Short mmCIF file of C-alpha atoms in Angstrom, two decimals:
data_model
loop_
_atom_site.label_atom_id
_atom_site.label_comp_id
_atom_site.label_asym_id
_atom_site.label_seq_id
_atom_site.Cartn_x
_atom_site.Cartn_y
_atom_site.Cartn_z
CA MET A 224 219.17 -94.40 -109.29
CA ALA A 225 218.39 -97.83 -108.14
CA MET A 226 219.39 -97.46 -104.59
CA LEU A 227 216.42 -94.88 -104.19
CA LEU A 228 213.49 -96.47 -105.40
CA PRO A 229 213.19 -99.87 -103.37
CA ASN A 230 211.81 -102.55 -104.86
CA PRO A 231 208.64 -103.89 -103.81
CA PHE A 232 209.56 -107.11 -104.44
CA GLU A 233 211.77 -107.35 -101.87
CA ASN A 234 209.57 -106.56 -99.05
CA LEU A 235 207.37 -109.22 -100.72
CA MET A 236 210.33 -111.82 -100.45
CA ARG A 237 211.46 -110.91 -97.01
CA LEU A 238 207.96 -111.27 -95.65
CA GLN A 239 207.69 -114.74 -97.56
CA GLN A 240 211.10 -115.94 -95.90
CA ALA A 241 209.98 -114.85 -92.97
CA LEU A 242 207.02 -116.87 -92.78
CA ASP A 243 208.58 -119.64 -93.88
CA SER A 244 210.80 -120.05 -91.71
CA PHE A 245 208.34 -119.76 -89.17
CA ARG A 246 206.29 -122.94 -90.56
CA GLU A 247 209.34 -124.61 -90.85
CA SER A 248 210.63 -123.58 -87.42
CA GLU A 249 211.60 -127.02 -85.88
CA TRP A 250 210.90 -125.76 -82.48
CA LEU A 251 207.14 -125.98 -83.23
CA ASP A 252 207.30 -129.43 -84.09
CA ARG A 253 204.81 -131.50 -81.96
CA GLY A 254 205.25 -135.20 -80.62
CA PRO A 255 203.71 -137.72 -80.59
CA SER A 256 201.19 -137.07 -77.86
CA GLY A 257 200.30 -133.83 -76.23
CA THR A 258 198.93 -131.84 -78.72
CA GLY A 259 198.03 -128.63 -76.10
CA PRO A 260 199.91 -125.47 -77.31
CA TYR A 261 199.66 -124.26 -72.90
CA PRO A 262 201.62 -123.26 -71.53
CA PRO A 263 203.82 -121.09 -74.17
CA PHE A 264 207.54 -121.38 -73.34
CA ASN A 265 210.68 -119.35 -74.39
CA VAL A 266 213.33 -121.25 -75.51
CA PHE A 267 217.15 -119.57 -74.68
CA ARG A 268 220.43 -121.06 -75.42
CA ASN A 269 223.64 -121.29 -72.74
CA GLY A 270 226.45 -122.24 -74.48
CA ASP A 271 226.09 -125.53 -75.49
CA ASP A 272 223.12 -126.36 -72.91
CA PHE A 273 219.39 -124.97 -73.18
CA VAL A 274 216.93 -123.39 -71.21
CA ILE A 275 213.09 -123.74 -72.00
CA VAL A 276 211.12 -121.03 -69.66
CA LEU A 277 207.40 -121.30 -69.13
CA GLU A 278 205.10 -119.60 -67.33
CA VAL A 279 202.85 -121.61 -64.92
CA PRO A 280 201.34 -119.09 -62.56
CA GLY A 281 198.97 -120.66 -59.70
CA VAL A 282 200.27 -124.11 -60.97
CA GLU A 283 201.40 -125.79 -57.78
CA LYS A 284 204.93 -127.80 -58.41
CA SER A 285 202.67 -131.29 -57.40
CA ASN A 286 200.72 -130.51 -60.29
CA LEU A 287 203.70 -130.71 -62.85
CA GLU A 288 204.63 -133.04 -64.60
CA VAL A 289 207.72 -133.18 -66.35
CA GLN A 290 208.60 -136.19 -69.04
CA VAL A 291 212.05 -136.50 -71.08
CA LYS A 292 212.69 -139.15 -73.77
CA ASP A 293 215.32 -138.68 -76.40
CA ASN A 294 215.05 -135.42 -77.56
CA THR A 295 211.27 -135.24 -76.51
CA ILE A 296 209.92 -133.27 -73.52
CA ARG A 297 206.50 -133.46 -72.56
CA ILE A 298 205.11 -130.81 -69.97
CA ALA A 299 202.26 -131.81 -68.23
CA GLY A 300 199.84 -130.76 -65.48
CA THR A 301 196.26 -129.11 -64.09
CA LYS A 302 195.68 -126.05 -63.46
CA THR A 303 192.68 -124.88 -60.50
CA VAL A 304 191.26 -121.97 -59.76
CA SER A 305 188.82 -121.59 -56.72
CA TYR A 306 186.84 -119.30 -55.18
CA PRO A 307 185.41 -119.52 -51.69
CA GLU A 308 181.98 -120.72 -51.64
CA LYS A 309 179.03 -117.50 -51.76
CA ALA A 310 181.87 -115.55 -53.04
CA SER A 311 180.27 -113.03 -55.80
CA LEU A 312 182.42 -112.78 -58.62
CA HIS A 313 183.03 -109.40 -60.21
CA ARG A 314 185.80 -110.04 -62.79
CA ARG A 315 186.94 -113.73 -64.01
CA GLU A 316 190.24 -113.69 -66.41
CA ARG A 317 192.23 -116.56 -64.86
CA LEU A 318 191.71 -119.68 -66.91
CA ALA A 319 192.09 -122.80 -65.17
CA GLY A 320 191.97 -126.16 -66.66
CA SER A 321 194.34 -129.18 -67.61
CA PHE A 322 197.54 -128.99 -69.95
CA ASP A 323 199.50 -131.74 -71.96
CA ARG A 324 202.42 -129.98 -74.17
CA THR A 325 205.20 -132.27 -76.03
CA VAL A 326 208.43 -130.29 -77.53
CA THR A 327 210.63 -131.79 -79.26
CA LEU A 328 214.67 -130.15 -79.67
CA PRO A 329 216.62 -130.22 -82.58
CA VAL A 330 219.30 -131.32 -81.01
CA ALA A 331 220.07 -134.56 -78.83
CA ILE A 332 219.58 -133.98 -75.10
CA ASP A 333 220.98 -135.96 -72.29
CA PRO A 334 218.04 -137.15 -70.16
CA SER A 335 219.77 -137.73 -66.70
CA LYS A 336 221.13 -133.94 -67.15
CA VAL A 337 217.83 -132.31 -67.33
CA LYS A 338 216.81 -129.93 -64.45
CA ALA A 339 213.54 -128.51 -63.63
CA GLU A 340 212.79 -125.35 -61.23
CA CYS A 341 209.62 -124.01 -60.64
CA ARG A 342 209.86 -120.61 -58.70
CA ASP A 343 207.01 -117.84 -58.52
CA GLY A 344 205.24 -119.54 -61.13
CA VAL A 345 208.32 -119.67 -63.97
CA LEU A 346 208.97 -123.48 -64.69
CA ALA A 347 213.00 -123.35 -66.22
CA LEU A 348 213.93 -126.73 -67.75
CA HIS A 349 217.84 -126.70 -67.63
CA LEU A 350 218.81 -129.27 -70.99
CA SER A 351 222.26 -130.06 -71.55
CA ARG A 352 223.27 -131.51 -75.01
CA ALA A 353 224.44 -135.10 -75.02
CA GLU A 354 228.08 -135.03 -75.61
CA GLN A 355 227.73 -137.26 -78.52
CA ASP A 356 225.99 -134.45 -80.13
CA LYS A 357 228.29 -132.14 -79.89
CA PRO A 358 230.50 -131.00 -82.64
CA ARG A 359 234.18 -132.23 -82.10
CA SER A 360 236.66 -130.29 -83.45
CA ILE A 361 239.58 -132.10 -85.54
CA LYS A 362 243.13 -131.86 -85.54
CA ILE A 363 244.76 -131.47 -88.99
CA SER A 364 247.79 -133.31 -88.66
CA MET B 281 184.81 -136.67 -62.52
CA ALA B 282 184.73 -135.26 -65.92
CA LYS B 283 188.59 -134.48 -67.01
CA PRO B 284 189.44 -130.67 -66.66
CA ARG B 285 188.92 -128.92 -70.17
CA GLU B 286 192.03 -128.09 -71.55
CA ILE B 287 193.85 -124.56 -71.01
CA GLU B 288 193.87 -122.33 -74.35
CA VAL B 289 196.64 -119.92 -74.76
CA ARG B 290 195.75 -116.16 -74.42
CA GLN B 291 198.09 -113.10 -75.67
CA LYS B 292 199.63 -111.02 -72.70
CA LYS B 293 198.09 -107.62 -73.25
CA GLU B 294 200.31 -104.83 -72.96
CA LEU B 295 199.50 -101.60 -70.75
CA GLU B 296 198.25 -98.87 -72.70
CA THR B 297 198.64 -95.82 -70.07
CA LYS B 298 198.13 -91.97 -70.46
CA GLY B 299 201.33 -91.36 -68.21
CA GLU B 300 204.74 -92.13 -69.41
CA LYS B 301 207.12 -94.72 -67.78
CA THR B 302 210.37 -94.25 -67.59
CA VAL B 303 211.26 -97.98 -67.01
CA PRO B 304 213.24 -99.17 -69.81
CA ALA B 305 210.37 -102.35 -70.56
CA ARG B 306 207.00 -103.59 -71.44
CA TYR B 307 204.48 -103.42 -69.06
CA PHE B 308 201.49 -105.62 -69.51
CA ILE B 309 198.14 -106.42 -67.82
CA PRO B 310 197.95 -109.44 -65.20
CA SER B 311 194.90 -111.45 -65.40
CA THR B 312 192.91 -110.97 -62.63
CA ASP B 313 189.89 -111.87 -60.33
CA ILE B 314 187.75 -110.10 -58.04
CA PHE B 315 185.72 -111.60 -56.30
CA GLU B 316 183.49 -110.66 -52.89
CA THR B 317 182.66 -112.32 -50.09
CA GLY B 318 180.61 -111.25 -46.67
CA ASP B 319 183.00 -108.96 -45.72
CA ALA B 320 185.92 -108.49 -47.73
CA LEU B 321 186.90 -108.32 -51.54
CA THR B 322 189.57 -110.58 -53.00
CA VAL B 323 191.64 -109.80 -55.93
CA VAL B 324 193.85 -112.55 -57.35
CA MET B 325 196.76 -111.59 -59.69
CA GLU B 326 198.64 -113.92 -62.26
CA VAL B 327 202.54 -112.20 -62.04
CA PRO B 328 204.64 -114.83 -62.90
CA GLY B 329 208.09 -114.38 -62.31
CA VAL B 330 207.78 -111.83 -60.18
CA GLU B 331 209.63 -112.13 -56.58
CA LYS B 332 207.88 -111.26 -53.41
CA LYS B 333 210.27 -108.27 -52.61
CA ASP B 334 208.99 -106.64 -56.10
CA VAL B 335 205.05 -106.15 -55.38
CA ASP B 336 204.48 -102.37 -55.04
CA VAL B 337 200.58 -102.15 -54.37
CA ARG B 338 199.40 -98.70 -53.18
CA LEU B 339 196.94 -97.21 -52.24
CA GLU B 340 195.60 -93.69 -52.70
CA ASP B 341 192.49 -92.09 -52.15
CA ASN B 342 190.08 -94.77 -53.90
CA VAL B 343 192.94 -95.78 -56.79
CA LEU B 344 194.64 -99.04 -56.17
CA ARG B 345 198.24 -99.24 -57.96
CA VAL B 346 200.02 -102.78 -58.09
CA GLU B 347 202.43 -103.01 -59.88
CA GLY B 348 204.99 -106.37 -60.10
CA ARG B 349 208.89 -105.88 -61.46
CA ILE B 350 211.00 -108.80 -63.23
CA ASP B 351 214.29 -109.51 -62.40
CA PHE B 352 215.78 -109.37 -65.90
CA SER B 353 219.49 -110.09 -64.54
CA LYS B 354 217.97 -113.79 -64.35
CA TYR B 355 218.10 -113.68 -68.32
CA ASP B 356 221.89 -112.48 -68.42
CA GLY B 357 223.74 -114.68 -70.49
CA LEU B 358 221.07 -116.40 -72.67
CA ASP B 359 220.73 -116.38 -76.11
CA PRO B 360 217.20 -116.11 -77.15
CA VAL B 361 216.72 -119.17 -79.96
CA TYR B 362 212.72 -119.19 -79.75
CA SER B 363 209.86 -117.33 -78.64
CA GLU B 364 206.36 -117.62 -77.74
CA TYR B 365 205.37 -114.95 -75.51
CA ASN B 366 206.84 -111.58 -73.91
CA VAL B 367 208.43 -111.01 -70.79
CA GLY B 368 207.88 -107.44 -68.79
CA HIS B 369 206.86 -106.17 -65.46
CA TYR B 370 203.28 -105.80 -64.60
CA ALA B 371 201.22 -103.29 -63.67
CA ARG B 372 197.66 -102.62 -63.26
CA VAL B 373 195.07 -99.74 -61.51
CA PHE B 374 191.73 -100.16 -59.67
CA THR B 375 189.35 -97.67 -59.31
CA LEU B 376 187.83 -99.24 -55.73
CA SER B 377 184.46 -97.96 -53.92
CA ASP B 378 184.59 -96.34 -50.35
CA LYS B 379 183.63 -99.18 -48.57
CA ILE B 380 187.02 -100.72 -47.77
CA ASP B 381 188.93 -100.57 -44.73
CA ARG B 382 192.24 -98.49 -45.72
CA ASP B 383 194.20 -100.23 -42.95
CA GLY B 384 192.81 -104.31 -43.43
CA ILE B 385 194.92 -104.61 -46.60
CA SER B 386 196.28 -107.76 -46.58
CA ALA B 387 199.04 -109.63 -49.54
CA GLU B 388 200.41 -112.99 -50.27
CA MET B 389 202.20 -114.39 -53.04
CA ALA B 390 202.14 -117.80 -54.02
CA ASP B 391 203.63 -119.27 -57.45
CA GLY B 392 203.09 -116.19 -59.39
CA VAL B 393 199.60 -115.52 -57.98
CA LEU B 394 199.51 -112.76 -56.21
CA THR B 395 196.50 -112.39 -53.26
CA LEU B 396 195.10 -108.93 -52.07
CA THR B 397 192.73 -109.24 -49.51
CA LEU B 398 190.52 -105.87 -48.73
CA ARG B 399 188.43 -105.73 -45.76
CA LYS B 400 185.48 -103.95 -46.50
CA ALA B 401 184.88 -101.14 -43.77
CA LYS B 402 182.72 -101.44 -40.78
CA GLU B 403 179.48 -99.91 -42.17
CA ALA B 404 179.69 -101.83 -45.74
CA ILE B 405 179.71 -105.44 -44.26
CA PRO B 406 175.58 -106.34 -44.69
CA ARG B 407 173.93 -106.66 -41.11
CA ARG B 408 171.19 -109.46 -40.50
CA ILE B 409 168.39 -108.01 -38.79
CA SER B 410 166.33 -109.88 -36.90
CA ILE B 411 162.64 -109.79 -36.30
CA SER B 412 161.53 -109.99 -32.77
#
């Protein structure tokens, strides 16, 4: 009988848990510098390694800066949107300005193995987990 | 020079069409700038992640359809851990006025930004009349 009537508190609990895990997610940690939330990123795991993907349309490679220290990564740059002189604007939706974002990873990464790739307005940062941070299997004798 | 303003994050807007799509993916509306100069109308769209070959620009009657498709195979083998934005194709439809020269449309892609230059028809270009 109890199976037929869902407990209303269960849904509430689930929502609470989802909110808590969102708030406590270590991916959201902000570093000591760079506070902006732009650009938004997605993080993927590829085996032991991580890939951070960001959308930065209209930002030239020369205007992008990526810095790595310990397990903190800083992505900074400027985006410019220019119009020819004497142009009359019909619609203006693209945003321009500077950005500076720092992300702290919950795992130690090897700064010398970080690879950055920018193509078609998408920046991909390939991060490999530091050797000393990888789990070691211990043989049971 | 003043320090450029910090960019705010804007959520992607999902495309809502009356027609149904059979492509099993989401469609988003790309941020677009449209401006007009003396002899041309320029449409600038942000389509990050779309390759040059996956852009489809079509002009039928007065309707300009732009579609950019994402190659999802790049995400194969990757496990999402944390996500802040959605990935999907881009599509947007514009209705143009009659004064566009149908043969004079050029498209350019750079850094995930698509620039369409639509030349105005000859009769629509403003003409300066000198007083004799």
